[in-house]
XYZ file of C-alpha atoms in Angstrom:
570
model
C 20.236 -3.275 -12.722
C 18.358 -6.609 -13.676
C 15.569 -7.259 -14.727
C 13.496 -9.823 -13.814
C 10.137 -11.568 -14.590
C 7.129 -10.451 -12.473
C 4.090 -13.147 -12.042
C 5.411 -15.098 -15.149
C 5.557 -12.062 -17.773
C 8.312 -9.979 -19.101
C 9.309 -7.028 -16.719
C 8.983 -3.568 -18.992
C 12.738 -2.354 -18.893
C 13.461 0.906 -16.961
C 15.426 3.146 -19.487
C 16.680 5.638 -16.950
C 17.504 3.494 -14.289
C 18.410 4.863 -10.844
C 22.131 4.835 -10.116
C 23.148 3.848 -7.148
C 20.833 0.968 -6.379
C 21.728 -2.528 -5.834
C 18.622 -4.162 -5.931
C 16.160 -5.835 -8.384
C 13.439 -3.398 -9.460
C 10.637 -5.023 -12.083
C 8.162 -3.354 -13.402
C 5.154 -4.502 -15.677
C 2.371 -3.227 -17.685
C -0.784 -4.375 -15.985
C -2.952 -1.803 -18.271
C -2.062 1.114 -20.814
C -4.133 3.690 -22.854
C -5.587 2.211 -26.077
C -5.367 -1.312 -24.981
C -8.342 -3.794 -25.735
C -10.519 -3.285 -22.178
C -11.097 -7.365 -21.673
C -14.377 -8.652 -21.424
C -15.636 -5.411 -23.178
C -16.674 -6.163 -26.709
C -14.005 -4.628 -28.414
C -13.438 -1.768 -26.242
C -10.507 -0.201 -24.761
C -9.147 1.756 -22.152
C -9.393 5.741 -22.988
C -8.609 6.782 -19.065
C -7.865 5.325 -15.965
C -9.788 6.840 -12.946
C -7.371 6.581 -10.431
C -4.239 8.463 -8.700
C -3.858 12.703 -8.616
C -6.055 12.831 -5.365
C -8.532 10.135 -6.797
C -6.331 7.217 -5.789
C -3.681 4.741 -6.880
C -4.750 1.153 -8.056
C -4.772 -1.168 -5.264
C -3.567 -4.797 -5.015
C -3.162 -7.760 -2.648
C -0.599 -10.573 -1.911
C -1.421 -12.933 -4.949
C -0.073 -9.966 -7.311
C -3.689 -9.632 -8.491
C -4.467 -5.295 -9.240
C -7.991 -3.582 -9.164
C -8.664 -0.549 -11.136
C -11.235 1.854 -12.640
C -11.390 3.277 -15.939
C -13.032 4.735 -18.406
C -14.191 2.596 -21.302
C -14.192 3.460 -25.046
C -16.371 1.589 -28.209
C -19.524 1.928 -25.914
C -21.947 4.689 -24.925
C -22.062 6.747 -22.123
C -24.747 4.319 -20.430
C -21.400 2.241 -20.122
C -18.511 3.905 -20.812
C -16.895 3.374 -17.014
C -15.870 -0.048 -15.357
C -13.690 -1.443 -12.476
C -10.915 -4.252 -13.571
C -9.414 -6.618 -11.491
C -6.681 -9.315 -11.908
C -2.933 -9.857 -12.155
C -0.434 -8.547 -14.800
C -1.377 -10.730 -18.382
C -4.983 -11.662 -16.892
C -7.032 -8.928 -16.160
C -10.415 -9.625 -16.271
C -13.467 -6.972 -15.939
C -15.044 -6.906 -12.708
C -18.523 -4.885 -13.402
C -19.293 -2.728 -15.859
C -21.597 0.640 -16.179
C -25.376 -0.454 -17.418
C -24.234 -4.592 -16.003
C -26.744 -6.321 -13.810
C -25.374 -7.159 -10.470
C -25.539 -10.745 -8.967
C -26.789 -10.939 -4.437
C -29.394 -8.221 -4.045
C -29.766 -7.243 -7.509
C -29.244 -3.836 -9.574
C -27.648 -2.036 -12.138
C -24.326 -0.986 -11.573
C -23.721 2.686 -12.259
C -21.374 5.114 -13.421
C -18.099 4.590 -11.178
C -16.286 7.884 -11.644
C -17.223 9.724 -8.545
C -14.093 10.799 -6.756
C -15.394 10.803 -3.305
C -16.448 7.173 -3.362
C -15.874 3.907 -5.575
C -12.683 2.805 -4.767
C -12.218 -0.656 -5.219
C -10.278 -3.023 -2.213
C -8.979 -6.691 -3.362
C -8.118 -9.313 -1.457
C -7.722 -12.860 -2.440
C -8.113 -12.028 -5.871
C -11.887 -10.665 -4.669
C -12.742 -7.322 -5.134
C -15.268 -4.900 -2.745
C -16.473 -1.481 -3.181
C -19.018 1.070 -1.854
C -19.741 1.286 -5.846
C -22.766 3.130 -7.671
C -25.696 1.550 -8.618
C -29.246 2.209 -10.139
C -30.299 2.582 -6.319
C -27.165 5.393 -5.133
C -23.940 3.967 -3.490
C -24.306 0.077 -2.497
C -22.146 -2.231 -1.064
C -20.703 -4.785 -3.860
C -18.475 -7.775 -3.994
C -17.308 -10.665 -5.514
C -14.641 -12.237 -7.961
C -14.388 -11.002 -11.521
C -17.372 -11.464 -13.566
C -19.629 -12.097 -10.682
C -19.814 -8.483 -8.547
C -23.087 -9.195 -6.328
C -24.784 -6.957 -4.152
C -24.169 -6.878 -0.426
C -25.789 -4.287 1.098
C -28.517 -1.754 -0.886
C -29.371 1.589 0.692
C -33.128 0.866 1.646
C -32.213 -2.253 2.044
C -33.330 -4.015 6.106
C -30.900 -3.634 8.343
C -29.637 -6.938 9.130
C -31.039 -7.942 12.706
C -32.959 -4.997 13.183
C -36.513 -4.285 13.623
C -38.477 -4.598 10.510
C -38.521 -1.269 9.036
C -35.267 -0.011 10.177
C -33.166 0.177 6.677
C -29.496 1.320 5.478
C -28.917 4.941 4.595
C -25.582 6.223 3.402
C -22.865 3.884 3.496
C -19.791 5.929 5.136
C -16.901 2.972 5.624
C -15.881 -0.276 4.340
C -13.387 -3.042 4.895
C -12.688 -6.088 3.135
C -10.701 -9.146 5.134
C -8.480 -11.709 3.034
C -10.824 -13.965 3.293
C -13.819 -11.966 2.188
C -14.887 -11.069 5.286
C -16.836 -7.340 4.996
C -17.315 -4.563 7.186
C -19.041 -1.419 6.997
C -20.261 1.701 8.391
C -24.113 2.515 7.301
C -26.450 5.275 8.552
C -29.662 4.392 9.282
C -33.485 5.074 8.670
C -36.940 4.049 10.925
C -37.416 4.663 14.038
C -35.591 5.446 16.895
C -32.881 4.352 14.429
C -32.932 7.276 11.977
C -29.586 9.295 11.546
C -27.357 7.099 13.560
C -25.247 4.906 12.351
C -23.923 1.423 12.912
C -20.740 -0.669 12.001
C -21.658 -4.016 10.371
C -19.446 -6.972 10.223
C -19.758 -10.562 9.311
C -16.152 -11.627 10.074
C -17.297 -13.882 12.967
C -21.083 -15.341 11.716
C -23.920 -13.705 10.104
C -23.481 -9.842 9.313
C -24.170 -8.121 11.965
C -24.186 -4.667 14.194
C -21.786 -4.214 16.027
C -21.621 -0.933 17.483
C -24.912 1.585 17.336
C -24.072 5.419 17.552
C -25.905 7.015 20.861
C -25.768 3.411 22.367
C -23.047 2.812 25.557
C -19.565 2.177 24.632
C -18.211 -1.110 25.176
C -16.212 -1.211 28.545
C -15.981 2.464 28.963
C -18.206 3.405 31.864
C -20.392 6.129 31.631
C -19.630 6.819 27.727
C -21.584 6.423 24.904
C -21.055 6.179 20.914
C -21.061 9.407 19.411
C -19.739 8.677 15.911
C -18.382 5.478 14.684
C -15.198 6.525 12.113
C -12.495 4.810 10.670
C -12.200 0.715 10.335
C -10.164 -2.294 9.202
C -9.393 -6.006 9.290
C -6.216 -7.200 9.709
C -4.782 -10.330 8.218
C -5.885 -12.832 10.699
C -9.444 -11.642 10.249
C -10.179 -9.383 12.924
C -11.398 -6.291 13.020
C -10.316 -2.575 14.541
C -12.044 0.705 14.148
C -12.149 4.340 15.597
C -15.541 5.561 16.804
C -16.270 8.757 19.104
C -17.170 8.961 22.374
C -18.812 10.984 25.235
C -15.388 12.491 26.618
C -13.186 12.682 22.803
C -12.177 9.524 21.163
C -11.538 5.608 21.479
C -9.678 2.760 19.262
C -11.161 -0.677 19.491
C -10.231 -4.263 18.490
C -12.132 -8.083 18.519
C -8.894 -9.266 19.059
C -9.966 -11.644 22.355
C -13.329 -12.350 20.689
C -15.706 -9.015 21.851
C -14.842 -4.980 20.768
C -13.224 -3.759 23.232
C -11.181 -0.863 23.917
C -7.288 -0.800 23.657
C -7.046 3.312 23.755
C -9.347 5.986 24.639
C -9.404 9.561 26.111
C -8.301 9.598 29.536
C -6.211 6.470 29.715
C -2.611 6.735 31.077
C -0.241 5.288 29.296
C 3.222 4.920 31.798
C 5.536 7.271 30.944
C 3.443 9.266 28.615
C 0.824 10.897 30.440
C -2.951 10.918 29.855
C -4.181 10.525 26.352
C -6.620 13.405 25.438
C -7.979 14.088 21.753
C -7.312 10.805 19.661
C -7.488 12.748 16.025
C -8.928 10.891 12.645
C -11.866 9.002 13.976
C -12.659 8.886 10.195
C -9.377 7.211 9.905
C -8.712 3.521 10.850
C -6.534 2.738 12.983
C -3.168 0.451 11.740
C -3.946 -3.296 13.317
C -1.409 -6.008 12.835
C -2.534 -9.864 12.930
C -1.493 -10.076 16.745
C -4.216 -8.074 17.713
C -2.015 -4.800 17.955
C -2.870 -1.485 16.946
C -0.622 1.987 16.060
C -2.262 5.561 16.450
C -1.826 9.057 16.603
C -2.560 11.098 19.753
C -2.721 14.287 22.038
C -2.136 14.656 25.644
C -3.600 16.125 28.276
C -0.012 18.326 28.292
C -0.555 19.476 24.633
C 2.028 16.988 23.478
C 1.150 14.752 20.755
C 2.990 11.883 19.579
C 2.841 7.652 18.456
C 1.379 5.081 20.245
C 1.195 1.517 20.283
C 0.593 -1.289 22.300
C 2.959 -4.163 20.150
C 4.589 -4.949 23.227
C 1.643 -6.004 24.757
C 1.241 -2.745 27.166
C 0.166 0.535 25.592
C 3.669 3.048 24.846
C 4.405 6.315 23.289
C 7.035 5.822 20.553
C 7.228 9.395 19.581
C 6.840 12.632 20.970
C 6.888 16.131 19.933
C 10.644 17.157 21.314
C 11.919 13.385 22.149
C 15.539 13.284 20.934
C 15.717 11.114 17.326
C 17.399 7.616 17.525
C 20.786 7.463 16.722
C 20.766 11.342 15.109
C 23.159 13.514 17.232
C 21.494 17.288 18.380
C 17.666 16.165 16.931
C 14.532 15.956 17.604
C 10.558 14.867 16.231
C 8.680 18.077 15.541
C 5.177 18.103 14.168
C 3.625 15.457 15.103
C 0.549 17.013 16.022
C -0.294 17.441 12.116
C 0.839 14.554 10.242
C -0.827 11.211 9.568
C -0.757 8.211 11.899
C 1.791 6.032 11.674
C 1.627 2.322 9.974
C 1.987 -0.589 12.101
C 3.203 -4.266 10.228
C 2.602 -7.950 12.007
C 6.018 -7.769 13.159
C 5.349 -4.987 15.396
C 7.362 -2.312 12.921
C 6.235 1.412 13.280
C 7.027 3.554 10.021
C 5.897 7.290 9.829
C 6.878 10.473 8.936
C 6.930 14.196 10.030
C 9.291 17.193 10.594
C 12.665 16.735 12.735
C 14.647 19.553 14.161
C 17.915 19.207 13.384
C 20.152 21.282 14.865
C 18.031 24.359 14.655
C 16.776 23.627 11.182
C 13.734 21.568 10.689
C 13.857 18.880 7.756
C 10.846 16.058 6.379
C 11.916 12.997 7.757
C 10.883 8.820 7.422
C 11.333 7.057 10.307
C 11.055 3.565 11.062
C 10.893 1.712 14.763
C 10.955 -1.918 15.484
C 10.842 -3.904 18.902
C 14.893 -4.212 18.542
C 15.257 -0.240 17.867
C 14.797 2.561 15.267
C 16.891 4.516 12.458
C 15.867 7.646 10.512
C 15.381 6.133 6.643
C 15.420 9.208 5.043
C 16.001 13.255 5.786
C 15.092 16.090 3.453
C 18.443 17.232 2.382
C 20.290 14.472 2.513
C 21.520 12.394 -0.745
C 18.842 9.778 -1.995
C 20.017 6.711 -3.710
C 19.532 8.067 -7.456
C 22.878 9.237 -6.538
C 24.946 11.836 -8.360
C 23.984 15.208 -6.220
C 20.639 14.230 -6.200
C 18.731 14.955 -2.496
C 15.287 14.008 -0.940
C 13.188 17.178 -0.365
C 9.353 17.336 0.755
C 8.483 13.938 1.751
C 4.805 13.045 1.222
C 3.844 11.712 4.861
C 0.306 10.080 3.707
C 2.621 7.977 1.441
C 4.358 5.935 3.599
C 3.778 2.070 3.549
C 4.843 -0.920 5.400
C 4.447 -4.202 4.866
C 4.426 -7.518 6.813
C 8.160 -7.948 5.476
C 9.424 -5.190 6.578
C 9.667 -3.216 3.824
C 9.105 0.427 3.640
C 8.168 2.874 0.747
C 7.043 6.567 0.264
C 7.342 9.225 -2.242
C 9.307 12.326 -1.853
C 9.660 15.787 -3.716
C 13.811 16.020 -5.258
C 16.200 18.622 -5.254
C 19.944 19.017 -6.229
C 22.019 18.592 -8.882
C 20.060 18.491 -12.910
C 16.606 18.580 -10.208
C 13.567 20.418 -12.248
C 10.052 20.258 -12.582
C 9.761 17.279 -15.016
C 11.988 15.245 -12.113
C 11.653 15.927 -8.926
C 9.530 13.216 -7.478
C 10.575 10.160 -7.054
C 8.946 6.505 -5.235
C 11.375 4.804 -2.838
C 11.275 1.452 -1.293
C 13.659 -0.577 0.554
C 14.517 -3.773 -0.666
C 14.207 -6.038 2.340
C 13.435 -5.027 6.361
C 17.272 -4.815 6.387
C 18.435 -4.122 3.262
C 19.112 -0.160 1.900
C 16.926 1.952 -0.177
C 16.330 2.307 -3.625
C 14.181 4.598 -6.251
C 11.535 2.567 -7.333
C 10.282 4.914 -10.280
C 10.859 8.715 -10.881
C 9.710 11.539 -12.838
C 11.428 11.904 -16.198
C 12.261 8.362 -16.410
C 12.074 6.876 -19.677
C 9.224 3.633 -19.458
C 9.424 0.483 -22.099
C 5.877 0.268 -21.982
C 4.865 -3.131 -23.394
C 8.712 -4.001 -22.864
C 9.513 -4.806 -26.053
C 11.120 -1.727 -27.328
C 7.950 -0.550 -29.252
C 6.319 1.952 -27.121
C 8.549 4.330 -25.017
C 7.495 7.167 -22.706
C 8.478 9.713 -20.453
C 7.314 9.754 -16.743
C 5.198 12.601 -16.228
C 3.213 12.514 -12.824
C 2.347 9.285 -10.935
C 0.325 8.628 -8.432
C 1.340 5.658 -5.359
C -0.965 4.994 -2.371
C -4.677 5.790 -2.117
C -4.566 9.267 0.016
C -6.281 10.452 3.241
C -9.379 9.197 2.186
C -11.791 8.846 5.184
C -13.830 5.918 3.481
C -11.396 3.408 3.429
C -7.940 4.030 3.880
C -6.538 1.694 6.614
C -3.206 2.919 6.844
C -1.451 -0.585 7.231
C -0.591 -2.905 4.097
C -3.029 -4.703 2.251
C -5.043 -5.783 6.028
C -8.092 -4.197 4.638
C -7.551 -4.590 0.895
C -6.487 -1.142 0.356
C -2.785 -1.687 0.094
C -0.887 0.138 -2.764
C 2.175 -2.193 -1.568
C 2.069 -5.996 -0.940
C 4.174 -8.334 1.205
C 6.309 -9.660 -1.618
C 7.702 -6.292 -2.312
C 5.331 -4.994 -5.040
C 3.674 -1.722 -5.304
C 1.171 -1.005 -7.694
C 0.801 3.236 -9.319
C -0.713 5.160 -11.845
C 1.892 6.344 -14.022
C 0.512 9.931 -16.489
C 2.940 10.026 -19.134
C 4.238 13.396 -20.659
C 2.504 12.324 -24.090
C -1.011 12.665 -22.457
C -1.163 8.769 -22.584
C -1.581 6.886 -19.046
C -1.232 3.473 -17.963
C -1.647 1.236 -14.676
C 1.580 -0.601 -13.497
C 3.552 -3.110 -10.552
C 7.422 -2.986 -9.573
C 8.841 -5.089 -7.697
C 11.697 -4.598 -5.544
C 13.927 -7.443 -4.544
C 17.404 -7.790 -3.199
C 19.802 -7.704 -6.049
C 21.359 -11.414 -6.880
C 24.501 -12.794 -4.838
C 27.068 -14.639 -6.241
C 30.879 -16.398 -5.197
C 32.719 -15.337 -8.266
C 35.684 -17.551 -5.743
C 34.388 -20.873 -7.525
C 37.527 -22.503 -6.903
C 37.507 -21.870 -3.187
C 40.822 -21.167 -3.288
C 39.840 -17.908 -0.524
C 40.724 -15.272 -3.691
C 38.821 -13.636 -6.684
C 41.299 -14.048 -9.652
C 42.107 -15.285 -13.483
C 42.511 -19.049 -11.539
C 38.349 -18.977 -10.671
C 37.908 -17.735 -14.737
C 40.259 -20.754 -15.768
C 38.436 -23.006 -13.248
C 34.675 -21.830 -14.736
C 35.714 -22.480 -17.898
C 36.591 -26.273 -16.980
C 33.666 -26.703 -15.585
C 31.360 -25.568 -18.549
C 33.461 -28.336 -20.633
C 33.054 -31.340 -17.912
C 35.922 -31.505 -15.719
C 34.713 -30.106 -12.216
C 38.476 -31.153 -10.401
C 38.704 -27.548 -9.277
C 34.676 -26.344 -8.879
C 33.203 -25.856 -5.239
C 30.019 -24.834 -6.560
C 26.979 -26.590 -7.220
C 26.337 -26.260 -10.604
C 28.376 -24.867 -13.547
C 25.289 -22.495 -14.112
C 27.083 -18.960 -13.118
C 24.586 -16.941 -14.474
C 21.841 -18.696 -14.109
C 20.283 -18.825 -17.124
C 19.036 -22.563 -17.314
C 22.695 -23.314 -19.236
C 25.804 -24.330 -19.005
C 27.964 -22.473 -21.775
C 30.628 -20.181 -22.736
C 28.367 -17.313 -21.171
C 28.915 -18.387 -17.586
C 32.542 -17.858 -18.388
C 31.909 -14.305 -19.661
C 29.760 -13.754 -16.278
C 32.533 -15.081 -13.924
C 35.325 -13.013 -16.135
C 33.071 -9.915 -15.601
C 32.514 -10.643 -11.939
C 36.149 -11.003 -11.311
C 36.954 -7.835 -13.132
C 34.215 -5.700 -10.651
C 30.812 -5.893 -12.606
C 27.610 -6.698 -10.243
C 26.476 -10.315 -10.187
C 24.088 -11.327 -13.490
């Protein structure tokens, strides 16, 4: 396995790599235990508040990672802070006991499980964080957090008077755009809430609970759930209504409603309970959406309308692509599926197989579908090693096509300090490969001086019904970007913990044939070596530069002599 350099800084080596993988894994150190905290005084990192049901560290598309931790050298006035940045350049964000920029305040202690996550996007960061006035709505780059929204603040465009409650939801665009979901105070306003969004102008509401649902006659707004932007800006959420449930989209301009209790979708039936209004639904940037729902026959399966028409894609007892005597089973109790902007579908449940039932990752495109992965079955670490309970919440798509999720191991040398395991694939085509595993040995700083043992990590922010948008980074709450990088929470079996990326790319390619002669032999060897001293008679390729190291020496011969002889291209 190679390693390569992530964001312009040395990739920390994996010790115990995973056999059986072809492709380029990096991994870097964005933050470990006992580091200097930047922008602190002096102070360092003593615990990272993130991952083991909290939540893994999020990041967007320019590599750039937001994080919370504890902070030591202070007091406990200010002894918590969220970071932000890429690998090398993380900066501090806001700090416990700082003064906030916008509406003011004192930002407050951010280790509250239930809310405080941050969401990046364009290197800007947004959180329903703590301040001196309860939970507020914050954001902003690094050094300059600023307060959006204060509870007891005026509702924006309301009558005077009416003011924000409890802030429920929030959703940050790549381009800063902000949405929320806010209960409400005054009036005939009091204990209902509204979804506020300023993607399109001023912010503004956009949906009132108890008022008339957009396009749906006769309904009204019970509860207003889950939402998210997607990467052209636009925005999709999940409210209740009169009759069960609907999903919603701006895509033409207005909210409107794409799915909702009672519609018929051909070949289907009649959608009845749509499930996780707290949960938004997956929205690509064509304006298509990816959901989870019942029927009125009891039957409960995938929809989406990436076609351009509403379909089922899976059903409880539909036959699985291209797997002989199988079927889907469960899919009235796992998560929703995750929807990318190339209309890919990834989720997983429980198949029947042949009278047993087995986990199973699935993935469908426009073109067709393939079962990724099968409790049971061999996983890529290779040597008897098998995937076992796959974590369904896990799963993650991104706008490349590449898929990961983490699943429980069993098999051969399989015990408790190894038997969980993050898998990606390295390209929308390409096969899949163990990203990082329990028990695996960490270069830490990747120089050699600090090694440690994998013991529990922590990829993908869970169910969390605040903000988790199950699709990529649309909503800044991605734990896996579209250049292949995933960012974790590793806990290490020395009690230390750190914050890290990987990477996964398709391993290099190379023609070890350099004298085009149609065969792979001691002539292309003779040939290289020709070429490294000036005489390029006999050299199809480009440049004498075999291994690609910025020279042209005796080492390229070594690399084509090694090539020829079976090793994997350098």
């Amino acid at each position: 396995m190679r390693f390569r350099y992530l964001l312009g800084l040395p990739a920390a080596a994996l010790l115990v790599a995973a056999s059986g993988t072809s492709a380029d894994v990096s991994i870097v150190k964005i933050a470990y235990q006992n580091d200097p905290a930047p922008d602190t005084s002096g102070g360092w990192y003593t615990q990272f508040l993130g991952g083991f049901g909290i939540g893994s560290p999020v990041l967007d598309n320019a590599g750039s990672v937001a994080f919370r931790a504890f902070v030591g050298g202070g007091s406990p006035s200010n002894d918590t802070a969220t970071f932000a940045g890429p690998p090398g350049v993380v900066r501090l964000w806001a700090r416990e006991g700082s003064t906030l920029l916008g509406q003011g305040g004192t930002f407050g202690h951010n280790s509250d499980n239930g809310r405080g996550f941050p969401l990046i996007s364009g290197s800007r960061v947004a959180m329903m964080g703590p301040t001196n006035s309860g939970v507020d709505v914050i954001v902003g780059a690094t050094g300059a957090a600023a307060t959006y929204a204060r509870i007891g603040g005026q509702a924006a465009t309301l009558p005077a008077g009416v003011q924000y409650g409890s802030f429920a939801n929030l959703a940050y665009g790549a381009s800063g755009q902000v949405a929320f979901v806010v209960s409400l105070n005054g009036g005939a306003y009091t204990f209902r809430r509204a979804l506020y969004a300023d993607h399109l102008g001023p912010l503004t509401p956009w949906l009132i609970q108890n008022n008339a649902a957009p396009g749906l006659s006769g309904q009204s707004i019970t509860t207003i759930g889950g939402i998210s932007f997607n990467t052209a800006g636009r925005l999709a959420c999940k409210i209740g209504i009169s009759s069960g449930g609907a999903v919603y989209t701006d895509h033409s301009g207005a909210l409107s409603p794409v799915a909702w209790t009672g519609m018929s979708v051909p070949g289907a039936g009649t959608l009845s309970t749509i499930p996780e209004i707290a949960v938004a639904p997956s929205f690509n940037s064509s304006g298509r959406v990816a959901f989870r729902s019942f029927l009125t026959s009891g039957n409960a399966g995938h929809f989406s309308d990436r076609s351009g028409t509403m379909q089922i894609l899976a059903f409880q007892g539909m036959a699985i692509p291209g797997v002989a005597g199988s079927q889907f089973n469960s899919l009235a109790t796992t998560p929703q599926p995750v929807l990318n902007n190339g209309g890919d579908v990834a989720f997983a449940c429980e198949g029947w197989f042949s009278g047993v039932n087995y986990d199973l990752v699935f993935i469908s495109r426009p073109g067709g579908g393939q079962m990724v992965a099968r409790e049971g079955l061999p996983t890529p670490i290779g040597g008897g090693v098998n995937f076992a309970a796959i974590d369904y919440a896990s799963v993650r798509l991104n706008n490349a096509g590449q898929l990961a999720f983490v699943s429980s191991l069993a098999g051969s040398g399989v015990n408790s300090s190894n038997d969980r395991a993050l898998f990606a694939t390295e390209s929308a085509t390409g096969p899949l490969v163990a990203v990082l595993r329990e028990g695996q040995v960490i270069d830490v700083h990747g120089d050699g001086s600090v090694l440690r043992t994998v013991g529990a990590f922590e990829f993908s922010i869970p169910n969390d019904t605040r903000h988790d948008p199950w699709s990529g980074i649309a909503s800044g709450a991605g734990a896996f970007n579209d250049f292949g990088t995933l960012a974790f929470q590793i806990n290490f079996t020395d009690g230390t913990q750190g914050v890290f990326a990987a990477t996964v790319a398709p391993a290099p390619t190379c023609d070890p044939d350099v004298n085009g002669d149609g065969a792979v032999n001691s002539f292309d060897i003779a040939c290289q070596e020709m070429a490294v001293n000036g005489d390029f008679s006999c050299y199809t390729q480009g440049s004498a530069d075999f291994n690609q190291d910025g020279a042209e020496n005796g080492f390229d011969v070594e690399a084509v002599e090694q090539v020829v002889n079976g090793a994997p291209c350098p």
